[in-house]
PDB file of C-alpha atoms and ligand atoms in Angstrom:
ATOM      1  CA  MET A   1     -17.413 -14.413   9.296  1.00  0.00           C
ATOM      2  CA  LYS A   2     -20.294 -14.519   6.333  1.00  0.00           C
ATOM      3  CA  PHE A   3     -22.819 -12.211   6.028  1.00  0.00           C
ATOM      4  CA  ASN A   4     -25.582 -14.892   5.219  1.00  0.00           C
ATOM      5  CA  GLU A   5     -27.779 -12.336   7.533  1.00  0.00           C
ATOM      6  CA  GLU A   6     -29.281  -9.022   6.304  1.00  0.00           C
ATOM      7  CA  HIS A   7     -25.235  -7.069   6.196  1.00  0.00           C
ATOM      8  CA  LYS A   8     -25.380  -4.206   9.024  1.00  0.00           C
ATOM      9  CA  ALA A   9     -23.783  -1.561   7.348  1.00  0.00           C
ATOM     10  CA  TYR A  10     -26.605  -2.203   3.595  1.00  0.00           C
ATOM     11  CA  PRO A  11     -29.893  -3.029   4.963  1.00  0.00           C
ATOM     12  CA  HIS A  12     -31.564  -1.235   1.980  1.00  0.00           C
ATOM     13  CA  ILE A  13     -30.671  -4.619   0.022  1.00  0.00           C
ATOM     14  CA  LYS A  14     -33.042  -6.727   1.562  1.00  0.00           C
ATOM     15  CA  SER A  15     -35.715  -5.251  -0.591  1.00  0.00           C
ATOM     16  CA  LEU A  16     -33.737  -5.923  -2.897  1.00  0.00           C
ATOM     17  CA  LYS A  17     -33.936  -9.770  -2.481  1.00  0.00           C
ATOM     18  CA  ASP A  18     -37.773 -10.331  -3.695  1.00  0.00           C
ATOM     19  CA  LYS A  19     -37.719  -7.936  -6.736  1.00  0.00           C
ATOM     20  CA  ASP A  20     -37.796 -10.580 -10.078  1.00  0.00           C
ATOM     21  CA  LEU A  21     -34.448  -8.783 -11.586  1.00  0.00           C
ATOM     22  CA  LYS A  22     -31.452  -7.924  -9.686  1.00  0.00           C
ATOM     23  CA  ARG A  23     -29.603  -5.594 -11.767  1.00  0.00           C
ATOM     24  CA  ILE A  24     -25.414  -5.304 -10.209  1.00  0.00           C
ATOM     25  CA  LEU A  25     -23.332  -2.377 -11.541  1.00  0.00           C
ATOM     26  CA  PHE A  26     -19.292  -2.904 -10.622  1.00  0.00           C
ATOM     27  CA  ILE A  27     -17.075  -0.320 -11.204  1.00  0.00           C
ATOM     28  CA  CYS A  28     -13.212   0.141 -10.725  1.00  0.00           C
ATOM     29  CA  LEU A  29     -11.130   3.066 -12.221  1.00  0.00           C
ATOM     30  CA  GLY A  30     -10.266   1.357 -15.609  1.00  0.00           C
ATOM     31  CA  ASN A  31     -12.031  -1.654 -16.072  1.00  0.00           C
ATOM     32  CA  ILE A  32      -9.784  -3.394 -16.955  1.00  0.00           C
ATOM     33  CA  CYS A  33      -9.278  -5.093 -13.320  1.00  0.00           C
ATOM     34  CA  ARG A  34     -11.077  -5.177 -10.416  1.00  0.00           C
ATOM     35  CA  SER A  35     -14.143  -4.559 -11.807  1.00  0.00           C
ATOM     36  CA  PRO A  36     -14.932  -6.748 -15.142  1.00  0.00           C
ATOM     37  CA  ALA A  37     -13.276  -9.501 -13.160  1.00  0.00           C
ATOM     38  CA  ALA A  38     -15.402  -9.835 -10.313  1.00  0.00           C
ATOM     39  CA  GLU A  39     -17.809  -8.938 -13.110  1.00  0.00           C
ATOM     40  CA  GLY A  40     -17.459 -12.740 -13.589  1.00  0.00           C
ATOM     41  CA  VAL A  41     -17.188 -14.129 -10.929  1.00  0.00           C
ATOM     42  CA  MET A  42     -20.551 -13.509  -9.736  1.00  0.00           C
ATOM     43  CA  LYS A  43     -21.920 -13.792 -13.270  1.00  0.00           C
ATOM     44  CA  ALA A  44     -20.084 -17.585 -12.319  1.00  0.00           C
ATOM     45  CA  ILE A  45     -21.214 -17.597  -8.602  1.00  0.00           C
ATOM     46  CA  VAL A  46     -25.040 -16.908 -10.331  1.00  0.00           C
ATOM     47  CA  GLU A  47     -24.475 -19.014 -13.215  1.00  0.00           C
ATOM     48  CA  ALA A  48     -23.245 -22.075 -10.587  1.00  0.00           C
ATOM     49  CA  ASN A  49     -26.740 -20.889  -8.264  1.00  0.00           C
ATOM     50  CA  GLY A  50     -28.982 -21.845 -12.004  1.00  0.00           C
ATOM     51  CA  ASP A  51     -29.711 -18.030 -10.184  1.00  0.00           C
ATOM     52  CA  SER A  52     -28.860 -16.182 -14.338  1.00  0.00           C
ATOM     53  CA  SER A  53     -32.552 -15.162 -15.006  1.00  0.00           C
ATOM     54  CA  ARG A  54     -33.028 -13.142 -12.352  1.00  0.00           C
ATOM     55  CA  PHE A  55     -29.328 -10.516 -12.296  1.00  0.00           C
ATOM     56  CA  GLU A  56     -28.665  -8.428 -14.000  1.00  0.00           C
ATOM     57  CA  ILE A  57     -24.348  -8.366 -13.985  1.00  0.00           C
ATOM     58  CA  ASP A  58     -21.486  -5.136 -15.763  1.00  0.00           C
ATOM     59  CA  SER A  59     -19.033  -3.740 -15.361  1.00  0.00           C
ATOM     60  CA  ALA A  60     -17.717  -0.001 -16.075  1.00  0.00           C
ATOM     61  CA  GLY A  61     -15.098   2.691 -14.470  1.00  0.00           C
ATOM     62  CA  THR A  62     -15.058   6.251 -13.424  1.00  0.00           C
ATOM     63  CA  GLY A  63     -12.406   6.920 -15.551  1.00  0.00           C
ATOM     64  CA  ASN A  64     -11.469   6.648 -19.407  1.00  0.00           C
ATOM     65  CA  TYR A  65      -8.624   5.283 -20.507  1.00  0.00           C
ATOM     66  CA  HIS A  66      -9.711   1.957 -22.333  1.00  0.00           C
ATOM     67  CA  ILE A  67     -13.007   2.143 -23.650  1.00  0.00           C
ATOM     68  CA  GLY A  68     -12.696  -0.780 -26.119  1.00  0.00           C
ATOM     69  CA  ASP A  69     -10.621  -2.422 -24.834  1.00  0.00           C
ATOM     70  CA  LEU A  70     -11.613  -6.265 -23.067  1.00  0.00           C
ATOM     71  CA  PRO A  71      -9.929  -6.874 -19.558  1.00  0.00           C
ATOM     72  CA  ASP A  72      -6.091  -6.385 -19.134  1.00  0.00           C
ATOM     73  CA  ARG A  73      -4.384  -9.320 -20.519  1.00  0.00           C
ATOM     74  CA  ARG A  74      -3.009 -10.065 -17.189  1.00  0.00           C
ATOM     75  CA  MET A  75      -6.368 -10.265 -15.544  1.00  0.00           C
ATOM     76  CA  ARG A  76      -7.918 -12.316 -17.894  1.00  0.00           C
ATOM     77  CA  VAL A  77      -4.947 -15.327 -17.222  1.00  0.00           C
ATOM     78  CA  HIS A  78      -4.628 -14.712 -13.427  1.00  0.00           C
ATOM     79  CA  ALA A  79      -8.690 -15.335 -13.956  1.00  0.00           C
ATOM     80  CA  GLN A  80      -8.514 -18.107 -16.958  1.00  0.00           C
ATOM     81  CA  ARG A  81      -6.472 -20.012 -13.845  1.00  0.00           C
ATOM     82  CA  ARG A  82      -9.177 -20.014 -12.030  1.00  0.00           C
ATOM     83  CA  GLY A  83     -11.917 -20.728 -14.871  1.00  0.00           C
ATOM     84  CA  TYR A  84     -12.909 -17.538 -16.039  1.00  0.00           C
ATOM     85  CA  ASN A  85     -13.736 -15.363 -18.889  1.00  0.00           C
ATOM     86  CA  LEU A  86     -13.777 -12.605 -19.025  1.00  0.00           C
ATOM     87  CA  THR A  87     -15.024 -11.008 -22.267  1.00  0.00           C
ATOM     88  CA  HIS A  88     -16.699  -7.305 -21.233  1.00  0.00           C
ATOM     89  CA  ARG A  89     -15.604  -4.395 -23.071  1.00  0.00           C
ATOM     90  CA  CYS A  90     -14.234  -1.829 -21.359  1.00  0.00           C
ATOM     91  CA  ARG A  91     -17.541   1.419 -20.690  1.00  0.00           C
ATOM     92  CA  GLN A  92     -17.342   4.959 -18.622  1.00  0.00           C
ATOM     93  CA  VAL A  93     -19.997   5.556 -16.220  1.00  0.00           C
ATOM     94  CA  THR A  94     -22.752   7.543 -16.520  1.00  0.00           C
ATOM     95  CA  PRO A  95     -25.880   9.349 -14.631  1.00  0.00           C
ATOM     96  CA  SER A  96     -27.880   7.084 -16.535  1.00  0.00           C
ATOM     97  CA  ASP A  97     -26.068   3.851 -15.062  1.00  0.00           C
ATOM     98  CA  PHE A  98     -27.717   4.863 -11.290  1.00  0.00           C
ATOM     99  CA  ASP A  99     -30.939   4.386 -13.557  1.00  0.00           C
ATOM    100  CA  ASP A 100     -30.361   1.039 -14.906  1.00  0.00           C
ATOM    101  CA  PHE A 101     -28.738  -1.262 -12.109  1.00  0.00           C
ATOM    102  CA  ASP A 102     -29.892  -0.826  -8.459  1.00  0.00           C
ATOM    103  CA  LEU A 103     -26.668  -1.811  -7.087  1.00  0.00           C
ATOM    104  CA  ILE A 104     -23.210  -0.393  -7.964  1.00  0.00           C
ATOM    105  CA  VAL A 105     -20.266  -1.678  -6.137  1.00  0.00           C
ATOM    106  CA  ALA A 106     -17.581   0.298  -6.351  1.00  0.00           C
ATOM    107  CA  MET A 107     -13.781  -1.155  -5.644  1.00  0.00           C
ATOM    108  CA  ASP A 108     -12.504   1.570  -3.650  1.00  0.00           C
ATOM    109  CA  GLU A 109     -12.313   5.311  -1.999  1.00  0.00           C
ATOM    110  CA  SER A 110     -11.244   6.736  -4.628  1.00  0.00           C
ATOM    111  CA  ASN A 111     -13.832   5.122  -6.576  1.00  0.00           C
ATOM    112  CA  ARG A 112     -16.469   6.014  -4.482  1.00  0.00           C
ATOM    113  CA  ARG A 113     -15.933   9.466  -4.379  1.00  0.00           C
ATOM    114  CA  ASN A 114     -15.993   9.830  -8.458  1.00  0.00           C
ATOM    115  CA  LEU A 115     -19.324   7.664  -8.273  1.00  0.00           C
ATOM    116  CA  CYS A 116     -20.575  10.274  -6.178  1.00  0.00           C
ATOM    117  CA  ARG A 117     -20.178  14.047  -7.912  1.00  0.00           C
ATOM    118  CA  ILE A 118     -21.430  12.073 -10.574  1.00  0.00           C
ATOM    119  CA  ALA A 119     -24.650  10.202  -9.301  1.00  0.00           C
ATOM    120  CA  PRO A 120     -27.819  12.810 -10.227  1.00  0.00           C
ATOM    121  CA  THR A 121     -30.320  11.951  -7.186  1.00  0.00           C
ATOM    122  CA  VAL A 122     -29.568  10.960  -3.118  1.00  0.00           C
ATOM    123  CA  GLU A 123     -31.283   7.968  -3.970  1.00  0.00           C
ATOM    124  CA  ALA A 124     -29.089   7.251  -7.135  1.00  0.00           C
ATOM    125  CA  GLU A 125     -26.181   7.857  -4.569  1.00  0.00           C
ATOM    126  CA  ASN A 126     -27.720   5.596  -1.752  1.00  0.00           C
ATOM    127  CA  LYS A 127     -26.991   2.498  -4.912  1.00  0.00           C
ATOM    128  CA  ILE A 128     -23.822   2.934  -4.134  1.00  0.00           C
ATOM    129  CA  ILE A 129     -22.276   0.200  -2.132  1.00  0.00           C
ATOM    130  CA  MET A 130     -17.961  -0.693  -1.426  1.00  0.00           C
ATOM    131  CA  MET A 131     -17.612  -4.345  -2.401  1.00  0.00           C
ATOM    132  CA  ALA A 132     -14.972  -4.818   0.252  1.00  0.00           C
ATOM    133  CA  ASP A 133     -17.635  -4.630   2.687  1.00  0.00           C
ATOM    134  CA  PHE A 134     -18.489  -7.857   1.985  1.00  0.00           C
ATOM    135  CA  ALA A 135     -15.255  -9.637   2.086  1.00  0.00           C
ATOM    136  CA  ASP A 136     -14.653 -12.268   4.840  1.00  0.00           C
ATOM    137  CA  ILE A 137     -13.501 -10.016   7.760  1.00  0.00           C
ATOM    138  CA  THR A 138     -10.248 -12.258   7.898  1.00  0.00           C
ATOM    139  CA  THR A 139      -8.981 -10.323   4.311  1.00  0.00           C
ATOM    140  CA  ARG A 140      -8.887  -6.885   6.044  1.00  0.00           C
ATOM    141  CA  TYR A 141      -8.855  -5.166   3.660  1.00  0.00           C
ATOM    142  CA  ASP A 142     -11.414  -2.246   3.560  1.00  0.00           C
ATOM    143  CA  HIS A 143     -10.916  -1.804  -0.169  1.00  0.00           C
ATOM    144  CA  ILE A 144      -9.615  -4.308  -4.036  1.00  0.00           C
ATOM    145  CA  PRO A 145      -6.338  -2.899  -3.813  1.00  0.00           C
ATOM    146  CA  ASP A 146      -5.141  -1.233  -7.746  1.00  0.00           C
ATOM    147  CA  PRO A 147      -2.943  -4.521  -9.008  1.00  0.00           C
ATOM    148  CA  TYR A 148      -2.130  -2.365 -12.910  1.00  0.00           C
ATOM    149  CA  TYR A 149       1.271  -1.455 -11.459  1.00  0.00           C
ATOM    150  CA  GLU A 150       1.363  -4.304  -8.975  1.00  0.00           C
ATOM    151  CA  GLY A 151       3.054  -8.107  -9.549  1.00  0.00           C
ATOM    152  CA  ALA A 152       1.299 -11.364  -9.991  1.00  0.00           C
ATOM    153  CA  GLU A 153       1.042 -11.810  -6.626  1.00  0.00           C
ATOM    154  CA  GLY A 154      -1.399  -7.808  -6.760  1.00  0.00           C
ATOM    155  CA  PHE A 155      -3.738  -9.846  -9.380  1.00  0.00           C
ATOM    156  CA  GLU A 156      -4.214 -13.324  -7.439  1.00  0.00           C
ATOM    157  CA  LEU A 157      -5.384 -11.275  -4.200  1.00  0.00           C
ATOM    158  CA  VAL A 158      -7.464  -9.160  -6.510  1.00  0.00           C
ATOM    159  CA  LEU A 159      -9.312 -12.889  -7.178  1.00  0.00           C
ATOM    160  CA  ASP A 160      -8.900 -13.481  -3.391  1.00  0.00           C
ATOM    161  CA  LEU A 161     -11.071 -10.700  -2.534  1.00  0.00           C
ATOM    162  CA  LEU A 162     -13.752 -10.314  -5.460  1.00  0.00           C
ATOM    163  CA  GLU A 163     -14.735 -14.377  -4.852  1.00  0.00           C
ATOM    164  CA  SER A 164     -14.706 -14.141  -0.839  1.00  0.00           C
ATOM    165  CA  ALA A 165     -16.844 -10.809  -1.359  1.00  0.00           C
ATOM    166  CA  CYS A 166     -18.916 -11.789  -4.013  1.00  0.00           C
ATOM    167  CA  ALA A 167     -19.877 -15.112  -2.867  1.00  0.00           C
ATOM    168  CA  ASN A 168     -21.192 -13.048   0.385  1.00  0.00           C
ATOM    169  CA  LEU A 169     -23.348  -9.928  -1.771  1.00  0.00           C
ATOM    170  CA  TYR A 170     -24.728 -13.099  -3.145  1.00  0.00           C
ATOM    171  CA  ASP A 171     -25.981 -14.380  -0.222  1.00  0.00           C
ATOM    172  CA  ASN A 172     -27.211 -11.494   1.207  1.00  0.00           C
ATOM    173  CA  LEU A 173     -29.196 -11.210  -2.144  1.00  0.00           C
ATOM    174  CA  LYS A 174     -30.589 -15.196  -2.829  1.00  0.00           C
TER     175      LYS A 174
HETATM  176  P1  4NP B 201      -8.764  -0.633 -12.393  1.00  0.00           P
HETATM  177  O1  4NP B 201      -7.077  -0.616 -12.816  1.00  0.00           O
HETATM  178  O2  4NP B 201      -9.690   0.552 -12.093  1.00  0.00           O
HETATM  179  O3  4NP B 201      -8.870  -2.571 -11.683  1.00  0.00           O
HETATM  180  O4  4NP B 201      -9.333  -1.083 -13.867  1.00  0.00           O
HETATM  181  C1  4NP B 201      -6.325  -0.176 -14.127  1.00  0.00           C
HETATM  182  C2  4NP B 201      -6.492  -0.246 -15.400  1.00  0.00           C
HETATM  183  C3  4NP B 201      -5.558   1.291 -15.639  1.00  0.00           C
HETATM  184  C4  4NP B 201      -5.615   2.165 -15.034  1.00  0.00           C
HETATM  185  C5  4NP B 201      -5.888   2.096 -13.486  1.00  0.00           C
HETATM  186  C6  4NP B 201      -5.846   1.454 -12.613  1.00  0.00           C
HETATM  187  N1  4NP B 201      -5.030   3.475 -15.966  1.00  0.00           N
HETATM  188  O5  4NP B 201      -4.286   3.776 -15.499  1.00  0.00           O
HETATM  189  O6  4NP B 201      -4.502   2.567 -17.504  1.00  0.00           O
END
């Protein structure tokens, strides 16, 4: 299933379609595996569609363990095999990110809870959406699973889910 129409769970996304610049921030715990990979996948989709000037795409973590680091080496290797060069430097999400971005995309429920805790207003909280809500229903995942303590298949699964979810998110925004 593809969400070519307006996404049912997030009707406010429709209002972003007409916005000249759409600003998307991907969030996970460490900002070294899932969210920098989502950033890389989304940037590649936007570039392939000649749409880079209409999107600002970044990522951040709710935790502060790896600030300044490149993405996890395993994530970089798996992403590189699919053509994504991940060069993001880890940073922690801040309350001002809710002003600087239109959509704050969480990878799992724990990310969402942590984001709700720092969202400065109700409008800010409404910017939070779940990445897995955009993945094809056939993936059967309601979150993007943390691959940090997993093997190679965990990283491949993350990339499969992100490629599906980012393509559908882009379809909802273009
Ligand atoms: P991420 O994965 O949230 O996808 O970046 C993790 C990376 C590091 C840690 C946990 C999750 N950590 O505990 O250091």
